[in-house]
Coordinates of C-alpha atoms (C1' of nucleotides) in Angstrom, one line a residue:
Chain A
M1 CA 7.8 -31.6 -32.3
I2 CA 11.3 -33.0 -31.5
N3 CA 14.0 -31.9 -33.8
P4 CA 16.2 -34.8 -34.3
D5 CA 19.1 -32.8 -35.2
F6 CA 18.7 -30.8 -32.0
C7 CA 18.5 -33.9 -30.2
R8 CA 21.7 -35.0 -31.6
V9 CA 23.4 -31.4 -30.6
E10 CA 22.1 -31.9 -27.2
E11 CA 23.3 -35.4 -26.8
V12 CA 26.9 -34.0 -27.7
T13 CA 26.9 -31.3 -25.4
L14 CA 25.6 -33.8 -22.9
S15 CA 28.3 -36.3 -23.8
L16 CA 30.4 -33.4 -23.7
F17 CA 29.5 -31.9 -20.0
I18 CA 29.8 -35.7 -18.7
F19 CA 33.3 -35.9 -19.9
A20 CA 34.1 -32.5 -18.6
R21 CA 32.6 -33.5 -15.4
H22 CA 34.6 -36.5 -15.2
I23 CA 38.0 -34.9 -15.7
F24 CA 37.0 -32.4 -13.0
H25 CA 36.2 -35.7 -10.4
T26 CA 39.1 -37.5 -11.2
Q27 CA 41.8 -34.3 -10.6
M28 CA 40.8 -33.9 -7.2
S29 CA 43.2 -31.0 -6.6
D30 CA 40.9 -28.8 -8.6
R31 CA 38.1 -30.1 -6.6
K32 CA 36.6 -28.1 -3.8
I33 CA 37.8 -29.2 -0.5
R34 CA 34.8 -31.1 1.8
V35 CA 35.4 -32.9 4.7
R36 CA 33.2 -34.2 7.2
F37 CA 33.3 -35.4 10.8
A38 CA 30.6 -38.1 11.1
P39 CA 30.4 -39.6 14.8
S40 CA 27.7 -42.0 16.3
P41 CA 25.6 -40.9 18.9
T42 CA 26.0 -43.5 20.9
G43 CA 27.4 -41.6 23.9
P44 CA 30.1 -38.9 24.7
L45 CA 32.6 -38.0 22.4
H46 CA 36.0 -39.3 23.6
I47 CA 39.2 -37.1 23.0
G48 CA 40.3 -39.3 20.3
G49 CA 37.1 -38.5 18.4
V50 CA 37.7 -34.7 19.3
R51 CA 41.1 -35.0 17.5
T52 CA 39.8 -36.7 14.4
A53 CA 37.1 -33.9 14.0
L54 CA 39.9 -31.3 14.9
Y55 CA 42.3 -32.7 12.2
N56 CA 39.3 -32.4 9.9
Y57 CA 38.5 -28.6 10.7
L58 CA 42.1 -28.0 10.4
F59 CA 42.5 -29.3 7.1
A60 CA 39.1 -27.7 5.9
R61 CA 40.3 -24.2 7.3
R62 CA 43.9 -24.5 5.9
N63 CA 42.7 -25.3 2.4
N64 CA 39.8 -22.7 2.4
G65 CA 37.2 -25.4 2.4
V66 CA 34.3 -26.6 4.1
M67 CA 33.8 -28.5 7.4
I68 CA 30.5 -30.7 7.5
L69 CA 29.0 -32.4 10.6
R70 CA 26.9 -35.7 10.1
I71 CA 25.3 -37.9 12.6
E72 CA 25.5 -41.4 11.8
D73 CA 22.6 -42.7 13.8
T74 CA 21.9 -45.5 11.4
D75 CA 21.8 -48.1 14.7
Q76 CA 18.8 -47.3 16.3
T77 CA 19.3 -49.7 19.2
R78 CA 22.4 -47.7 20.5
Y79 CA 21.2 -44.4 19.8
V80 CA 21.8 -42.7 23.1
E81 CA 19.6 -39.5 24.2
G82 CA 21.7 -36.5 24.6
A83 CA 24.6 -37.9 22.7
E84 CA 24.2 -35.7 19.6
E85 CA 23.9 -32.6 21.7
Y86 CA 26.8 -33.4 23.6
I87 CA 29.0 -33.8 20.8
M88 CA 27.7 -30.2 19.3
E89 CA 28.6 -28.8 22.6
A90 CA 32.1 -30.6 23.0
L91 CA 33.0 -29.5 19.5
E92 CA 31.7 -25.6 20.1
W93 CA 33.7 -25.6 23.5
A94 CA 36.8 -26.8 21.7
G95 CA 36.5 -24.0 19.1
I96 CA 35.8 -26.2 15.9
K97 CA 33.0 -24.5 13.7
I98 CA 30.9 -26.7 11.7
D99 CA 30.0 -24.9 8.3
E100 CA 27.1 -27.8 7.3
G101 CA 25.1 -30.1 9.9
V102 CA 22.0 -30.7 11.4
R103 CA 22.1 -27.5 13.6
E104 CA 23.5 -25.3 10.6
G105 CA 21.8 -26.8 7.8
G106 CA 23.2 -27.0 4.1
P107 CA 22.8 -27.7 0.7
H108 CA 22.9 -31.2 1.4
A109 CA 20.5 -31.3 4.2
P110 CA 19.4 -33.5 6.3
Y111 CA 22.5 -34.1 8.0
R112 CA 21.5 -37.0 10.4
Q113 CA 21.5 -40.3 8.5
S114 CA 18.1 -41.7 10.1
E115 CA 16.2 -38.8 7.8
R116 CA 18.1 -40.2 4.5
K117 CA 16.5 -43.4 5.1
E118 CA 14.9 -43.5 1.6
I119 CA 18.0 -42.4 -0.2
Y120 CA 19.9 -45.3 0.7
R121 CA 17.2 -47.8 -0.4
Q122 CA 17.6 -46.3 -3.9
Y123 CA 21.2 -46.9 -4.0
A124 CA 21.0 -50.5 -2.9
D125 CA 18.4 -51.0 -5.4
L126 CA 21.1 -49.8 -8.0
L127 CA 23.5 -52.2 -6.7
L128 CA 21.1 -55.0 -6.7
D129 CA 20.0 -54.4 -10.3
K130 CA 23.7 -54.3 -11.1
G131 CA 24.4 -57.7 -9.7
D132 CA 26.9 -56.2 -7.2
A133 CA 24.5 -56.9 -4.5
Y134 CA 22.3 -59.8 -3.5
Y135 CA 19.2 -60.3 -1.4
A136 CA 20.1 -62.6 2.0
F137 CA 17.3 -64.6 3.9
D138 CA 19.7 -66.1 6.5
T139 CA 18.4 -65.6 9.8
Q140 CA 20.8 -64.3 12.5
E141 CA 20.4 -67.5 14.2
E142 CA 21.8 -69.2 11.7
L143 CA 24.6 -67.2 11.2
E144 CA 25.3 -67.1 14.6
K145 CA 25.3 -70.8 14.8
L146 CA 27.4 -71.3 12.0
R147 CA 30.0 -68.8 13.3
T148 CA 30.0 -70.7 17.0
E149 CA 30.8 -73.8 15.1
H150 CA 33.7 -72.6 13.0
E151 CA 35.2 -71.1 16.5
S152 CA 34.9 -74.4 18.1
R153 CA 37.3 -75.3 15.4
S154 CA 39.1 -72.0 15.8
E155 CA 38.1 -71.0 12.2
T156 CA 36.2 -68.2 11.2
F157 CA 33.0 -68.3 9.4
N158 CA 33.2 -65.9 6.1
Y159 CA 30.2 -64.9 4.6
G160 CA 31.9 -64.3 1.1
S161 CA 33.1 -65.8 -2.2
T162 CA 33.6 -69.4 -0.9
T163 CA 30.5 -69.9 1.2
R164 CA 27.8 -67.6 -0.6
M165 CA 26.6 -70.7 -2.6
N166 CA 26.0 -72.2 0.5
M167 CA 23.6 -70.2 1.7
C168 CA 20.0 -68.8 1.2
N169 CA 20.2 -65.9 -0.9
S170 CA 19.0 -64.6 -4.3
L171 CA 22.0 -66.3 -5.8
T172 CA 21.0 -69.7 -4.4
L173 CA 17.2 -69.7 -4.4
G174 CA 15.9 -68.9 -8.0
S175 CA 14.3 -65.5 -8.8
E176 CA 10.9 -66.9 -8.1
E177 CA 11.5 -68.2 -4.6
V178 CA 13.2 -65.0 -3.9
R179 CA 10.3 -63.2 -5.5
K180 CA 7.9 -65.0 -3.2
R181 CA 9.7 -64.3 0.2
L182 CA 10.2 -60.9 -0.3
D183 CA 6.4 -60.3 -1.8
S184 CA 5.6 -62.5 1.7
G185 CA 7.3 -59.7 3.7
E186 CA 10.2 -62.1 5.1
H187 CA 13.2 -60.6 6.6
Y188 CA 16.0 -60.0 4.2
V189 CA 19.8 -57.8 4.2
V190 CA 21.0 -56.4 1.1
R191 CA 24.6 -58.2 0.5
Y192 CA 27.6 -56.8 -1.4
R193 CA 28.9 -59.2 -3.9
M194 CA 32.6 -59.0 -3.3
P195 CA 34.5 -60.4 -6.3
E196 CA 37.2 -63.2 -6.3
N197 CA 40.4 -63.2 -6.3
E198 CA 41.3 -59.6 -7.5
D199 CA 44.0 -57.2 -6.0
I200 CA 42.9 -54.0 -5.3
H201 CA 45.1 -51.1 -4.9
F202 CA 44.5 -48.2 -3.0
T203 CA 46.2 -45.3 -1.4
D204 CA 45.7 -43.7 2.2
I205 CA 47.4 -40.4 2.3
I206 CA 49.0 -41.1 5.7
R207 CA 50.2 -44.8 4.9
G208 CA 50.7 -45.0 1.3
D209 CA 49.5 -47.5 -0.7
I210 CA 47.8 -50.8 0.2
V211 CA 47.3 -53.9 -1.7
V212 CA 44.4 -56.4 -0.6
N213 CA 42.8 -59.2 -2.2
T214 CA 39.2 -59.5 -2.4
S215 CA 39.2 -63.1 -1.3
T216 CA 40.0 -62.1 2.1
L217 CA 36.9 -59.7 1.9
D218 CA 33.6 -60.9 2.9
D219 CA 30.2 -59.9 1.7
K220 CA 29.1 -57.3 3.9
V221 CA 25.8 -56.4 4.9
L222 CA 24.8 -53.2 3.3
Y223 CA 21.3 -52.9 3.7
K224 CA 19.5 -54.3 7.3
S225 CA 16.3 -56.0 7.7
D226 CA 14.9 -53.3 9.8
G227 CA 15.1 -51.0 6.4
M228 CA 18.4 -49.1 7.9
P229 CA 21.4 -49.3 5.8
T230 CA 24.8 -50.0 7.3
Y231 CA 27.8 -48.0 8.1
H232 CA 29.3 -49.0 4.8
L233 CA 26.5 -48.1 2.4
A234 CA 25.4 -45.1 4.5
N235 CA 29.0 -43.5 4.6
I236 CA 29.7 -43.9 0.8
V237 CA 26.4 -42.5 -0.4
D238 CA 26.3 -39.6 1.8
D239 CA 30.1 -38.9 1.2
H240 CA 29.6 -39.1 -2.4
L241 CA 25.9 -36.8 -2.6
M242 CA 27.9 -34.3 0.0
E243 CA 30.6 -34.1 -2.4
I244 CA 33.2 -35.1 0.7
S245 CA 36.8 -34.5 -1.1
H246 CA 38.7 -36.2 1.5
V247 CA 37.9 -38.6 4.2
I248 CA 40.0 -38.4 7.5
R249 CA 38.8 -40.8 10.1
G250 CA 40.1 -43.2 12.5
E251 CA 42.6 -45.9 11.9
E252 CA 39.6 -48.4 12.8
W253 CA 38.2 -48.0 9.6
L254 CA 41.5 -48.9 7.6
P255 CA 40.0 -52.4 7.1
S256 CA 37.0 -51.7 5.6
L257 CA 38.6 -49.3 3.1
P258 CA 38.7 -52.0 0.2
L259 CA 35.0 -52.3 0.6
H260 CA 34.4 -48.8 0.6
V261 CA 36.7 -48.3 -2.4
M262 CA 35.1 -51.3 -4.3
L263 CA 31.4 -49.8 -3.3
Y264 CA 32.6 -46.6 -5.3
R265 CA 33.8 -48.6 -8.1
S266 CA 30.2 -50.4 -8.4
F267 CA 28.3 -47.1 -8.3
G268 CA 30.8 -45.8 -10.8
W269 CA 31.3 -42.8 -8.4
T270 CA 34.9 -41.2 -7.9
A271 CA 36.4 -42.0 -4.7
P272 CA 37.4 -39.2 -2.1
L273 CA 40.9 -39.3 -1.1
F274 CA 41.6 -41.2 2.3
A275 CA 43.4 -40.4 5.7
H276 CA 43.3 -42.9 8.8
L277 CA 44.4 -41.6 11.2
P278 CA 46.6 -43.2 14.0
L279 CA 44.6 -44.3 17.4
L280 CA 45.3 -42.8 21.0
L281 CA 46.8 -45.4 23.4
K282 CA 46.4 -45.6 27.1
P283 CA 49.4 -44.0 29.1
T284 CA 50.4 -47.2 30.3
G285 CA 49.6 -50.7 29.7
K286 CA 48.4 -52.4 26.4
G287 CA 45.7 -51.0 24.2
K288 CA 44.0 -48.1 23.0
L289 CA 42.8 -45.2 25.1
S290 CA 39.2 -46.4 26.5
K291 CA 36.3 -44.5 28.1
R292 CA 37.3 -46.2 31.5
D293 CA 40.9 -45.5 31.5
G294 CA 39.9 -41.9 32.8
D295 CA 38.7 -42.5 36.2
K296 CA 41.4 -45.3 36.7
M297 CA 44.2 -43.2 35.9
G298 CA 43.1 -39.9 37.2
F299 CA 42.4 -38.0 33.9
P300 CA 39.4 -37.2 31.6
V301 CA 38.8 -39.1 28.7
F302 CA 35.9 -36.7 27.6
P303 CA 36.0 -33.2 26.6
L304 CA 32.9 -32.4 29.0
Y305 CA 31.3 -33.6 31.9
W306 CA 28.9 -36.7 31.0
P307 CA 26.4 -37.2 33.7
Y308 CA 25.2 -40.7 32.6
G309 CA 28.0 -42.9 33.0
E310 CA 30.1 -43.9 35.8
T311 CA 33.3 -42.0 34.1
A312 CA 32.0 -38.3 34.1
H313 CA 34.9 -36.2 34.2
G314 CA 35.7 -33.5 31.1
Y315 CA 38.4 -31.5 30.4
R316 CA 36.0 -28.5 30.7
E317 CA 35.0 -29.2 34.3
D318 CA 38.6 -30.2 35.2
G319 CA 39.4 -26.7 34.5
Y320 CA 41.7 -27.1 31.0
F321 CA 41.2 -24.2 28.5
P322 CA 39.8 -25.2 25.6
E323 CA 42.9 -23.5 23.7
A324 CA 45.2 -26.0 25.6
F325 CA 43.3 -28.7 25.1
V326 CA 43.1 -28.3 21.5
N327 CA 47.0 -27.8 21.1
M328 CA 47.6 -30.9 23.1
L329 CA 45.2 -33.1 21.0
A330 CA 46.7 -31.4 17.7
L331 CA 50.4 -32.0 18.7
L332 CA 49.5 -35.8 19.6
G333 CA 50.1 -37.5 16.3
W334 CA 51.1 -34.1 14.3
N335 CA 53.7 -31.9 14.4
P336 CA 54.7 -29.0 12.1
G337 CA 58.5 -30.3 11.7
T338 CA 59.6 -27.4 13.9
E339 CA 60.5 -27.0 17.5
Q340 CA 57.2 -24.8 18.0
E341 CA 54.8 -26.7 20.4
L342 CA 52.4 -23.5 21.5
F343 CA 50.0 -22.9 18.7
S344 CA 46.8 -21.0 18.9
M345 CA 43.5 -22.5 16.3
D346 CA 44.9 -19.8 14.1
E347 CA 48.1 -20.9 13.9
L348 CA 47.2 -24.6 14.0
I349 CA 45.2 -23.8 10.9
E350 CA 48.0 -22.3 9.5
A351 CA 50.7 -25.1 9.8
F352 CA 48.5 -28.1 9.5
S353 CA 48.9 -30.5 6.8
I354 CA 47.7 -33.6 6.7
D355 CA 50.8 -35.7 5.7
R356 CA 52.5 -34.4 8.6
V357 CA 50.4 -36.7 10.6
G358 CA 52.1 -39.5 12.3
K359 CA 51.8 -43.3 11.3
S360 CA 51.9 -44.9 14.8
G361 CA 49.3 -44.7 17.7
S362 CA 50.1 -42.0 20.1
R363 CA 50.3 -43.0 24.0
F364 CA 48.2 -40.2 25.7
D365 CA 50.4 -38.3 28.3
P366 CA 48.4 -36.6 30.9
E367 CA 51.4 -34.6 32.3
K368 CA 51.9 -33.1 29.1
A369 CA 48.5 -32.3 29.0
K370 CA 48.8 -30.5 32.4
W371 CA 52.0 -28.5 31.2
F372 CA 50.0 -27.3 28.4
N373 CA 47.3 -26.0 30.2
T374 CA 50.1 -24.3 32.8
Q375 CA 51.5 -22.6 29.5
Y376 CA 48.2 -21.2 28.6
F377 CA 47.6 -20.4 32.1
H378 CA 50.4 -18.6 32.4
R379 CA 49.8 -16.4 29.5
K380 CA 46.6 -14.9 31.0
S381 CA 46.3 -11.7 32.4
D382 CA 45.9 -11.1 36.2
K383 CA 42.8 -9.5 35.5
E384 CA 41.5 -12.4 33.4
L385 CA 42.6 -15.2 36.3
A386 CA 41.1 -13.3 38.9
G387 CA 38.0 -13.2 37.0
L388 CA 37.8 -16.9 36.6
F389 CA 38.9 -17.1 40.3
M390 CA 36.3 -15.0 41.8
P391 CA 33.3 -17.4 41.3
L392 CA 35.4 -20.1 43.0
L393 CA 35.6 -17.7 46.0
K394 CA 32.4 -16.5 46.2
E395 CA 31.5 -20.3 46.5
K396 CA 33.7 -20.6 49.3
G397 CA 32.2 -17.1 50.9
F398 CA 34.8 -15.1 50.2
T399 CA 34.0 -11.8 48.4
P400 CA 37.4 -9.7 47.9
S401 CA 37.3 -6.8 45.6
E402 CA 38.6 -7.1 42.1
E403 CA 41.9 -5.2 42.8
A404 CA 42.7 -7.4 45.9
L405 CA 42.0 -10.3 44.0
A406 CA 44.1 -9.5 41.3
K407 CA 46.8 -8.8 43.8
V408 CA 46.5 -12.4 45.1
V409 CA 46.5 -13.9 41.8
T410 CA 49.8 -11.6 41.0
L411 CA 51.3 -13.3 43.9
V412 CA 50.7 -16.8 43.1
R413 CA 50.0 -17.4 39.7
E414 CA 53.5 -18.8 38.6
R415 CA 52.7 -21.9 41.1
A416 CA 49.6 -22.7 39.5
G417 CA 48.5 -24.3 36.2
F418 CA 44.5 -24.2 36.8
V419 CA 42.1 -22.2 37.9
A420 CA 41.7 -24.1 41.0
D421 CA 45.5 -24.6 42.1
L422 CA 44.8 -20.7 42.6
W423 CA 42.9 -21.6 45.8
K424 CA 45.3 -24.3 47.1
E425 CA 48.1 -21.9 46.5
S426 CA 46.4 -18.8 48.0
D427 CA 44.0 -20.1 50.9
F428 CA 46.0 -18.8 53.6
F429 CA 44.8 -15.4 52.2
F430 CA 41.7 -16.0 53.2
V431 CA 41.9 -18.4 56.1
A432 CA 44.1 -18.6 59.0
P433 CA 46.1 -21.7 59.5
E434 CA 44.3 -24.4 61.0
S435 CA 46.8 -27.0 61.8
Y436 CA 50.7 -26.1 61.1
D437 CA 52.7 -28.9 59.4
P438 CA 54.7 -30.9 61.8
E439 CA 57.5 -31.2 59.5
V440 CA 58.4 -27.4 60.1
L441 CA 57.5 -27.7 63.4
K442 CA 59.7 -29.9 64.4
K443 CA 62.8 -28.4 62.4
R444 CA 61.9 -24.4 63.7
W445 CA 59.9 -24.8 66.9
N446 CA 62.0 -24.8 69.8
E447 CA 62.1 -23.6 73.9
G448 CA 63.1 -20.0 72.8
S449 CA 60.2 -19.9 70.0
P450 CA 57.5 -18.2 72.5
A451 CA 59.7 -15.7 73.5
L452 CA 60.9 -14.9 70.0
I453 CA 57.1 -14.7 68.8
K454 CA 56.1 -12.2 71.5
E455 CA 59.1 -10.0 70.7
M456 CA 58.4 -10.2 66.9
R457 CA 54.4 -9.1 68.1
E458 CA 55.6 -5.8 69.5
V459 CA 57.8 -5.2 66.4
V460 CA 54.9 -6.1 63.9
A461 CA 52.2 -4.1 66.3
G462 CA 54.7 -1.0 65.7
I463 CA 55.1 -1.1 61.9
E464 CA 53.9 2.0 60.1
P465 CA 52.5 2.0 57.7
F466 CA 51.7 -1.6 57.5
T467 CA 53.0 -2.4 53.7
A468 CA 55.0 -5.0 52.5
Q469 CA 57.8 -2.8 51.8
D470 CA 58.0 -1.3 55.2
S471 CA 57.3 -4.4 57.2
E472 CA 60.4 -6.1 55.2
R473 CA 62.7 -3.4 56.3
V474 CA 61.5 -3.0 60.1
V475 CA 61.4 -6.8 60.7
K476 CA 64.7 -7.2 59.3
E477 CA 66.3 -4.3 61.1
W478 CA 65.0 -5.8 64.3
I479 CA 66.4 -9.1 63.3
A480 CA 69.8 -7.5 62.4
A481 CA 69.5 -5.4 65.8
R482 CA 69.0 -8.2 67.8
G483 CA 71.5 -10.5 66.3
H484 CA 68.6 -13.1 65.8
N485 CA 68.9 -15.6 62.8
M486 CA 67.2 -14.7 59.7
G487 CA 66.2 -17.9 58.6
T488 CA 65.1 -19.1 62.0
V489 CA 62.7 -16.1 62.5
L490 CA 61.4 -15.9 59.0
N491 CA 60.5 -19.3 58.8
L492 CA 58.8 -19.3 62.1
F493 CA 56.6 -16.0 61.3
R494 CA 55.7 -18.0 58.1
L495 CA 55.0 -21.0 59.9
L496 CA 52.2 -19.0 61.9
I497 CA 50.8 -17.0 59.2
V498 CA 50.6 -19.8 56.4
G499 CA 50.6 -23.1 58.4
A500 CA 52.9 -24.4 56.6
S501 CA 56.5 -23.5 54.8
R502 CA 55.3 -22.7 51.2
G503 CA 53.6 -19.6 49.5
P504 CA 55.1 -16.1 48.1
H505 CA 57.0 -13.8 49.5
L506 CA 56.2 -13.4 53.4
F507 CA 55.5 -9.4 53.4
D508 CA 53.5 -9.8 50.6
I509 CA 50.8 -11.8 52.7
T510 CA 51.0 -9.9 55.8
G511 CA 50.8 -7.0 53.7
W512 CA 47.6 -8.1 52.2
I513 CA 45.8 -9.7 55.3
G514 CA 46.9 -6.4 56.8
R515 CA 48.1 -5.8 60.6
G516 CA 45.2 -7.0 62.6
E517 CA 44.9 -10.3 61.0
T518 CA 48.6 -10.6 61.1
L519 CA 48.8 -10.3 64.6
R520 CA 45.6 -12.2 65.3
R521 CA 47.9 -15.3 63.9
L522 CA 51.1 -14.6 65.5
D523 CA 48.6 -14.5 68.9
N524 CA 46.5 -17.9 67.9
G525 CA 49.7 -19.8 67.2
L526 CA 51.5 -18.8 70.3
S527 CA 48.6 -19.9 72.6
R528 CA 48.4 -23.1 70.4
L529 CA 51.8 -23.9 70.5
S530 CA 52.9 -22.9 73.9
Q531 CA 51.6 -26.1 75.3
R532 CA 54.4 -28.2 73.0
I533 CA 57.2 -26.7 75.2
Chain B
rG1 C1' 43.4 -68.3 13.9
rG2 C1' 42.6 -64.8 9.0
rU3 C1' 43.5 -59.9 6.7
rC4 C1' 45.5 -55.0 7.4
rC5 C1' 48.4 -51.3 10.0
rA6 C1' 52.7 -49.9 12.7
rU7 C1' 57.8 -49.8 15.6
rU8 C1' 63.6 -43.3 17.1
rC9 C1' 65.1 -41.4 24.7
rG10 C1' 60.1 -43.6 30.1
rU11 C1' 56.1 -40.5 26.8
rC12 C1' 55.3 -37.0 22.6
rU13 C1' 58.5 -36.7 18.5
rA14 C1' 62.2 -34.2 14.8
rG15 C1' 65.7 -36.0 11.4
rU16 C1' 69.4 -38.1 7.6
rG17 C1' 72.4 -43.4 3.0
rG18 C1' 77.9 -40.4 6.2
rU19 C1' 74.6 -36.1 12.2
rU20 C1' 78.2 -35.3 18.8
rA21 C1' 70.6 -38.9 16.4
rG22 C1' 68.0 -32.9 17.7
rG23 C1' 63.5 -30.5 20.8
rA24 C1' 59.3 -30.9 24.4
rC25 C1' 57.0 -33.4 28.9
rG26 C1' 58.9 -36.4 33.0
rU27 C1' 63.2 -37.6 36.1
rC28 C1' 68.1 -36.4 38.4
rA29 C1' 71.6 -32.5 39.9
rG30 C1' 73.1 -27.6 40.8
rG31 C1' 72.1 -22.1 41.0
rU32 C1' 68.5 -18.3 42.4
rU33 C1' 64.7 -17.8 46.4
rU34 C1' 64.0 -16.1 54.4
rU35 C1' 60.1 -21.1 52.7
rC36 C1' 57.4 -23.9 48.6
rA37 C1' 56.9 -22.7 43.6
rU38 C1' 58.8 -20.2 39.4
rC39 C1' 63.2 -19.2 36.6
rC40 C1' 68.0 -20.5 35.0
rU41 C1' 72.1 -24.0 33.8
rG42 C1' 73.1 -29.0 33.4
rG43 C1' 73.1 -34.2 33.5
rU44 C1' 70.0 -38.9 32.4
rA45 C1' 68.2 -41.5 28.4
rA46 C1' 66.6 -43.9 21.8
rC47 C1' 67.1 -45.6 16.2
rA48 C1' 62.9 -53.4 18.7
rG49 C1' 66.1 -58.1 16.9
rG50 C1' 68.4 -61.1 12.6
rG51 C1' 69.8 -61.0 7.6
rG52 C1' 70.6 -58.8 3.2
rU53 C1' 71.9 -54.0 -0.5
rU54 C1' 75.6 -50.7 -0.2
rC55 C1' 82.4 -48.1 0.7
rG56 C1' 79.0 -47.4 4.2
rA57 C1' 72.7 -47.9 6.7
rU58 C1' 68.8 -45.6 12.3
rU59 C1' 67.3 -44.2 7.1
rC60 C1' 66.1 -48.9 1.3
rC61 C1' 64.6 -54.4 0.9
rC62 C1' 63.4 -59.3 3.5
rC63 C1' 62.5 -61.8 7.8
rU64 C1' 61.4 -62.4 13.1
rA65 C1' 59.6 -60.3 17.2
rU66 C1' 56.2 -57.2 19.7
rG67 C1' 52.1 -53.7 19.6
rG68 C1' 47.8 -52.4 17.2
rA69 C1' 43.1 -52.3 14.9
rC70 C1' 39.5 -55.1 11.7
rU71 C1' 37.4 -59.9 11.7
rA72 C1' 28.4 -58.1 13.7
rC73 C1' 22.1 -56.9 10.5
rC74 C1' 27.7 -51.7 15.6
rA75 C1' 29.7 -47.6 13.8

RNA sequence: GGUCCAUUCGUCUAGUGGUUAGGACGUCAGGUUUUCAUCCUGGUAACAGGGGUUCGAUUCCCCUAUGGACUACCA
């Protein structure tokens, strides 16, 4: 039936194919760019996580690659309801688009590790068969005890080449005993058998060449007793299966890179290229940016509102534009080498390159974050800002026409950086002052003031038409004719209209609120302040 | 404690074997403005320290210091 010659031919083609494949895989530059963002759904993403996702995304788009979202939920005990949705919503808000993922699907589905459980088992077995991994039966209590004992001697217990032969595992137990324990359903883990005293060299795109001796490494658990893989196994298997070309992740993973490199070697796979991103640090003091810093220091650490913790603030709810948020994050640890600071997402994609990412951690600066938002705010049209401002006003019970509101925006926009600032800078357009700034009062209010205001009232009542331009002309003419002091009159006027020494051009305000409201505010001020003298 | 990583103005950073070490945020001063703000102009301020290598090091090497990460059947 089978022609031996045909078999031979096939063998040759097969080995040729394998050879070609080998060439293909060793020449990374030929490989299709595929990156992944792989968060754990253990809570809300913080801005460091968003930045990691962003750099992955920029890198993918820049190189016509594919962006994958993989959910790493192998720790069932830390799973948090709603976190996965939060992550996806946050990325969406930031404009980071996913090509393959739990929601989008793709050729390597499923993209949730808990649904890939069976896959990992096979690969753990592969390592077991090869002798690069072994079963360990030590209980968590026993290990805990060893650790605390070592700690009391200020040492660290290391389950590795120097200690593994004293432990309870398939290297020490004998195959029959191991079989028996396995058959009886005893709990076990699979550990990687780290070689002894071998220097392993590897390269990080950002940090360059690194050498680590395997003797300093321990026999990491790859497969847990609950039937789930640990991060290390699942990560390597999935990155390989999903054909990830570049692993771009946080610096906290750098210490486990040697292990990962060893795993690729054990499996006989070509490892992807690695880039470990520096961490985001607290604005002041020591340490990395943490979820608690936000509320303590008055800035958000989350992209979106997270309703389940004590630290709830999100950039979206605090009024940041996603473009500004992304721009700010992109420049935190990366720079284009030019003096340009403002980038749209498309410009970021165009300019991004992974080797321009810095090596050291970046302190997060809330002031600069605000500055970015202000820049984007100032670039929006009056109409757009008015549209964003309107809901806020309606909530407060005001319903100006779109044109009227656009006019207000025109007048106050330059003093605002956020939509919410618009209200703080324009409240006097809608509400008469309730009180008067004591500082200004002290400086501007004296015995002559009531008479001056009465006189001013008559002038204002006679302005026709009641436009900003005519009002200014008439009032100034009156001031000049009567020999009043310009500053005195106008500042007093402003105080009664606004309640303080702030705001846009005075006659723009009176023109907008109208003659009736202007006179009302003058009368109000007069009756309230006259008693002061 | 061990392993690994990092170190340029207060902060984000550019940069080079020979530069007046550049920009931005912040801050300060002046100008514009009837107010506040914007805006404009200007100022302030840095190569962690010590050894090498070199004619010359902020730049290359080593040490120290400092900071950071990791050190789980968490990711």
